[in-house]
Short mmCIF file of C-alpha atoms and ligand atoms in Angstrom, two decimals:
data_model
loop_
_atom_site.label_atom_id
_atom_site.label_comp_id
_atom_site.label_asym_id
_atom_site.label_seq_id
_atom_site.Cartn_x
_atom_site.Cartn_y
_atom_site.Cartn_z
CA MET E 232 0.00 0.00 0.00
CA ASP E 233 1.35 3.40 -1.03
CA ASP E 234 1.78 5.58 2.05
CA GLU E 235 1.69 8.82 0.06
CA LYS E 236 -1.59 7.85 -1.60
CA LEU E 237 -3.05 6.96 1.78
CA ARG E 238 -2.01 10.30 3.24
CA ALA E 239 -3.37 12.21 0.26
CA PHE E 240 -6.68 10.38 0.56
CA PHE E 241 -6.75 11.04 4.31
CA ARG E 242 -6.32 14.76 3.69
CA SER E 243 -8.96 14.82 0.97
CA LEU E 244 -11.71 12.98 2.84
CA ASP E 245 -14.01 15.36 4.71
CA ARG E 246 -15.04 13.76 8.01
CA SER E 247 -17.96 16.17 8.30
CA LEU E 248 -19.77 13.94 5.76
CA PHE E 249 -19.88 11.26 8.46
CA VAL E 250 -21.35 13.22 11.37
CA GLU E 251 -24.61 15.07 11.74
CA GLY E 252 -25.63 18.73 12.07
CA GLY E 253 -23.96 20.63 14.86
CA LEU E 254 -21.02 18.25 15.02
CA LYS E 255 -19.87 19.02 11.49
CA PRO E 256 -17.67 21.99 12.51
CA LEU E 257 -15.80 19.66 14.90
CA ALA E 258 -15.00 17.13 12.17
CA PRO E 259 -11.46 18.45 11.44
CA LEU E 260 -10.41 18.00 15.08
CA ASP E 261 -8.33 14.92 15.81
CA ARG E 262 -10.73 13.49 18.35
CA PRO E 263 -13.55 10.96 18.44
CA LEU E 264 -17.06 12.28 17.76
CA PRO E 265 -20.51 10.91 18.61
CA ILE E 266 -22.44 9.29 15.75
CA GLY E 267 -25.67 8.54 17.66
CA PHE E 268 -26.89 5.44 19.51
CA GLY E 269 -24.07 5.86 22.05
CA GLN E 270 -21.43 5.11 19.39
CA THR E 271 -18.43 7.15 18.19
CA VAL E 272 -16.28 7.63 15.12
CA SER E 273 -12.56 7.45 16.01
CA GLN E 274 -10.11 10.31 15.72
CA PRO E 275 -8.90 10.59 12.11
CA THR E 276 -5.23 9.79 12.83
CA LEU E 277 -6.23 6.48 14.42
CA VAL E 278 -8.24 5.56 11.31
CA LEU E 279 -5.20 6.50 9.22
CA ASP E 280 -2.84 4.39 11.36
CA MET E 281 -5.15 1.38 11.44
CA THR E 282 -5.62 1.53 7.67
CA ALA E 283 -1.82 1.62 7.20
CA ALA E 284 -1.35 -1.33 9.59
CA LEU E 285 -3.76 -3.44 7.53
CA GLU E 286 -1.40 -3.25 4.50
CA LEU E 287 -4.21 -3.28 1.96
CA ASP E 288 -4.05 -3.76 -1.76
CA LYS E 289 -6.63 -4.04 -4.51
CA ASN E 290 -6.57 -7.85 -4.31
CA CYS E 291 -7.74 -7.81 -0.70
CA ARG E 292 -11.15 -8.93 0.45
CA VAL E 293 -11.78 -7.16 3.74
CA LEU E 294 -14.26 -7.84 6.52
CA GLU E 295 -15.07 -4.87 8.77
CA ILE E 296 -16.99 -5.29 12.02
CA GLY E 297 -18.61 -2.07 13.26
CA THR E 298 -19.54 0.01 10.20
CA GLY E 299 -20.63 2.92 12.41
CA SER E 300 -20.53 6.15 10.42
CA GLY E 301 -18.79 4.53 7.44
CA TYR E 302 -15.69 6.74 7.78
CA GLN E 303 -13.27 3.82 8.23
CA THR E 304 -15.21 1.87 5.59
CA THR E 305 -14.36 4.57 3.05
CA PHE E 306 -10.61 4.00 3.53
CA LEU E 307 -11.12 0.26 3.11
CA ALA E 308 -13.18 0.70 -0.06
CA GLU E 309 -10.59 3.08 -1.50
CA PHE E 310 -7.56 0.81 -0.92
CA ALA E 311 -8.94 -2.76 -0.96
CA GLY E 312 -10.71 -4.75 -3.64
CA GLU E 313 -13.91 -5.74 -1.88
CA VAL E 314 -15.30 -4.73 1.50
CA PHE E 315 -17.84 -6.61 3.58
CA THR E 316 -19.02 -4.56 6.54
CA VAL E 317 -21.26 -5.59 9.43
CA GLU E 318 -23.07 -3.25 11.83
CA ARG E 319 -25.56 -4.24 14.51
CA ILE E 320 -27.55 -0.99 14.51
CA PRO E 321 -29.73 -0.89 11.37
CA GLU E 322 -30.02 2.91 11.25
CA LEU E 323 -26.22 3.34 11.25
CA SER E 324 -25.77 0.69 8.56
CA LEU E 325 -28.36 2.34 6.33
CA GLN E 326 -26.89 5.80 6.83
CA ALA E 327 -23.38 4.54 6.01
CA ARG E 328 -24.70 2.74 2.93
CA GLU E 329 -26.22 5.99 1.65
CA ARG E 330 -23.04 7.98 2.35
CA LEU E 331 -20.77 5.51 0.60
CA ALA E 332 -23.09 5.27 -2.39
CA ARG E 333 -23.08 9.06 -2.67
CA LEU E 334 -19.27 8.99 -2.64
CA GLY E 335 -19.45 6.58 -5.58
CA TYR E 336 -18.19 3.31 -4.04
CA SER E 337 -19.66 0.12 -5.45
CA ASN E 338 -17.27 -2.45 -3.91
CA ILE E 339 -18.93 -2.64 -0.48
CA ARG E 340 -21.55 -5.02 0.88
CA PHE E 341 -23.38 -3.96 4.02
CA ARG E 342 -25.04 -6.24 6.52
CA THR E 343 -26.97 -5.61 9.71
CA GLY E 344 -26.28 -8.22 12.35
CA ASP E 345 -23.91 -9.59 14.98
CA GLY E 346 -20.42 -9.16 13.57
CA SER E 347 -18.83 -11.03 16.47
CA LEU E 348 -19.82 -14.08 14.40
CA GLY E 349 -18.12 -12.69 11.30
CA TRP E 350 -19.76 -13.09 7.90
CA ALA E 351 -19.28 -16.73 6.92
CA GLN E 352 -20.86 -16.46 3.48
CA TYR E 353 -17.94 -14.55 1.94
CA ALA E 354 -15.10 -16.01 4.05
CA PRO E 355 -12.16 -16.34 4.06
CA TYR E 356 -10.97 -12.74 4.23
CA ASP E 357 -7.48 -11.41 3.52
CA ARG E 358 -8.01 -8.72 6.12
CA ILE E 359 -10.36 -8.24 9.08
CA ILE E 360 -10.77 -5.02 11.03
CA VAL E 361 -12.88 -4.77 14.16
CA THR E 362 -13.64 -1.24 15.34
CA ALA E 363 -15.22 -2.19 18.67
CA ALA E 364 -13.57 -3.63 21.76
CA ALA E 365 -13.62 -7.38 22.40
CA GLY E 366 -12.63 -9.27 25.58
CA SER E 367 -10.75 -11.75 23.42
CA VAL E 368 -10.47 -12.41 19.71
CA PRO E 369 -13.76 -14.00 18.57
CA PRO E 370 -12.98 -17.55 17.36
CA ARG E 371 -15.12 -17.26 14.25
CA LEU E 372 -13.17 -14.23 13.11
CA ILE E 373 -9.95 -16.23 13.40
CA ALA E 374 -11.59 -19.04 11.44
CA GLN E 375 -12.68 -16.63 8.70
CA LEU E 376 -9.20 -15.12 8.28
CA LYS E 377 -7.33 -16.43 5.23
CA ASN E 378 -3.87 -18.00 5.55
CA GLY E 379 -1.40 -15.16 5.12
CA GLY E 380 -4.04 -12.71 6.39
CA ARG E 381 -4.03 -9.97 9.02
CA MET E 382 -6.64 -8.84 11.51
CA LEU E 383 -6.75 -5.73 13.69
CA ILE E 384 -8.91 -5.82 16.79
CA PRO E 385 -8.96 -3.85 20.05
CA VAL E 386 -8.78 -6.34 22.92
CA GLY E 387 -9.40 -5.37 26.53
CA PRO E 388 -11.91 -3.96 28.99
CA PRO E 389 -14.22 -0.99 28.34
CA GLY E 390 -12.24 2.25 28.41
CA LEU E 391 -8.81 0.96 27.43
CA GLN E 392 -7.75 -1.76 25.05
CA GLU E 393 -4.67 -2.94 23.21
CA LEU E 394 -4.97 -2.71 19.47
CA THR E 395 -4.01 -6.27 18.57
CA LEU E 396 -2.59 -7.48 15.28
CA VAL E 397 -3.57 -11.09 14.64
CA THR E 398 -1.75 -12.85 11.81
CA LYS E 399 -2.19 -16.21 10.17
CA ASP E 400 0.80 -17.61 8.31
CA GLU E 401 0.67 -19.65 5.12
CA ASN E 402 0.34 -22.85 7.17
CA GLY E 403 -2.53 -21.47 9.21
CA ALA E 404 -0.52 -20.82 12.39
CA VAL E 405 -2.00 -17.90 14.33
CA GLY E 406 0.07 -15.21 16.03
CA ALA E 407 -0.93 -12.06 17.91
CA ARG E 408 0.86 -8.98 19.14
CA ALA E 409 -0.26 -5.78 20.81
CA LEU E 410 0.48 -2.59 18.85
CA TYR E 411 -0.66 0.30 21.07
CA ALA E 412 -3.39 1.38 23.48
CA VAL E 413 -6.75 2.49 22.09
CA THR E 414 -10.27 3.21 23.33
CA PHE E 415 -13.24 1.86 21.42
CA VAL E 416 -16.87 1.28 22.30
CA GLU E 417 -17.69 -2.28 23.23
CA LEU E 418 -18.28 -5.08 20.78
CA VAL E 419 -21.58 -6.61 21.82
CA GLY E 420 -23.02 -9.91 20.64
CA ASP E 421 -22.38 -13.62 21.04
CA PHE E 422 -18.57 -13.26 21.08
CA GLY E 423 -18.50 -9.65 22.24
CA TRP E 424 -16.97 -8.08 25.29
CA GLY E 425 -17.24 -10.11 28.51
CA LYS E 426 -17.91 -13.35 26.62
N1 LIG J 30 -15.52 2.40 12.42
C1 LIG J 30 -16.66 3.24 12.74
C2 LIG J 30 -16.83 3.45 14.22
C3 LIG J 30 -17.34 2.29 14.86
S1 LIG J 30 -17.97 2.52 16.49
C4 LIG J 30 -16.56 4.59 12.06
O1 LIG J 30 -15.61 4.82 11.29
O2 LIG J 30 -17.47 5.39 12.26
C5 LIG J 30 -18.26 0.81 16.78
C6 LIG J 30 -19.45 0.27 16.02
O3 LIG J 30 -19.48 -1.13 16.27
C7 LIG J 30 -20.77 0.84 16.49
O4 LIG J 30 -21.46 1.37 15.40
C8 LIG J 30 -21.48 -0.38 17.08
O5 LIG J 30 -22.88 -0.36 16.89
C9 LIG J 30 -20.83 -1.52 16.33
N2 LIG J 30 -20.91 -2.82 16.96
C10 LIG J 30 -20.75 -3.16 18.25
N3 LIG J 30 -20.88 -4.49 18.42
C11 LIG J 30 -21.13 -5.02 17.19
C12 LIG J 30 -21.37 -6.33 16.70
N4 LIG J 30 -21.39 -7.40 17.51
N5 LIG J 30 -21.60 -6.49 15.39
C13 LIG J 30 -21.60 -5.42 14.54
N6 LIG J 30 -21.39 -4.16 14.94
C14 LIG J 30 -21.15 -3.95 16.25
#
């Protein structure tokens, strides 16, 4: 993935498209913002860093858990081949779908449901990104990661997690290492936080 292209895209993408009304003037600030339903969109530099850590290319099939506003989804759609994104709150999923369609992306499939179970129909995925905090890495997400693939997932209690990079080598051996501390809202669902 070309770092310069990623940075240029980051600078060109207006985050105010992903928040509502009175929050729009705050969009350029490097801080999380509310997106309704008690959820938040991350600070832009974190989205940039997580996108870079995924090492995307146009051959990648990506699974995203936690569509939220669709801001992170836009980076995935821009730099990966196909994006499959799951959100549990129907209103957020619909809103993101409309935003991404308006921006002209046609390589994204949206689903409303429990993403802690992954999305088996289109597995395996070259990349998986979870933008909500899990107590441990949901087993079905590991199962749906392709050999040679990478997954980013915040692991830890509400309030403070370790952004964890999970890798699967060509033989299917799974490794994990913590990258840095992050704060995400909780992943709920069958394999969500506290499960
Ligand atoms: N990446 C998003 C922010 C996500 S906030 C953005 O760029 O805006 C985390 C999102 O994860 C919330 O929208 C929340 O509803 C969703 N979520 C939490 N648990 C989930 C689950 N089990 N399955 C799917 N989505 C989930």
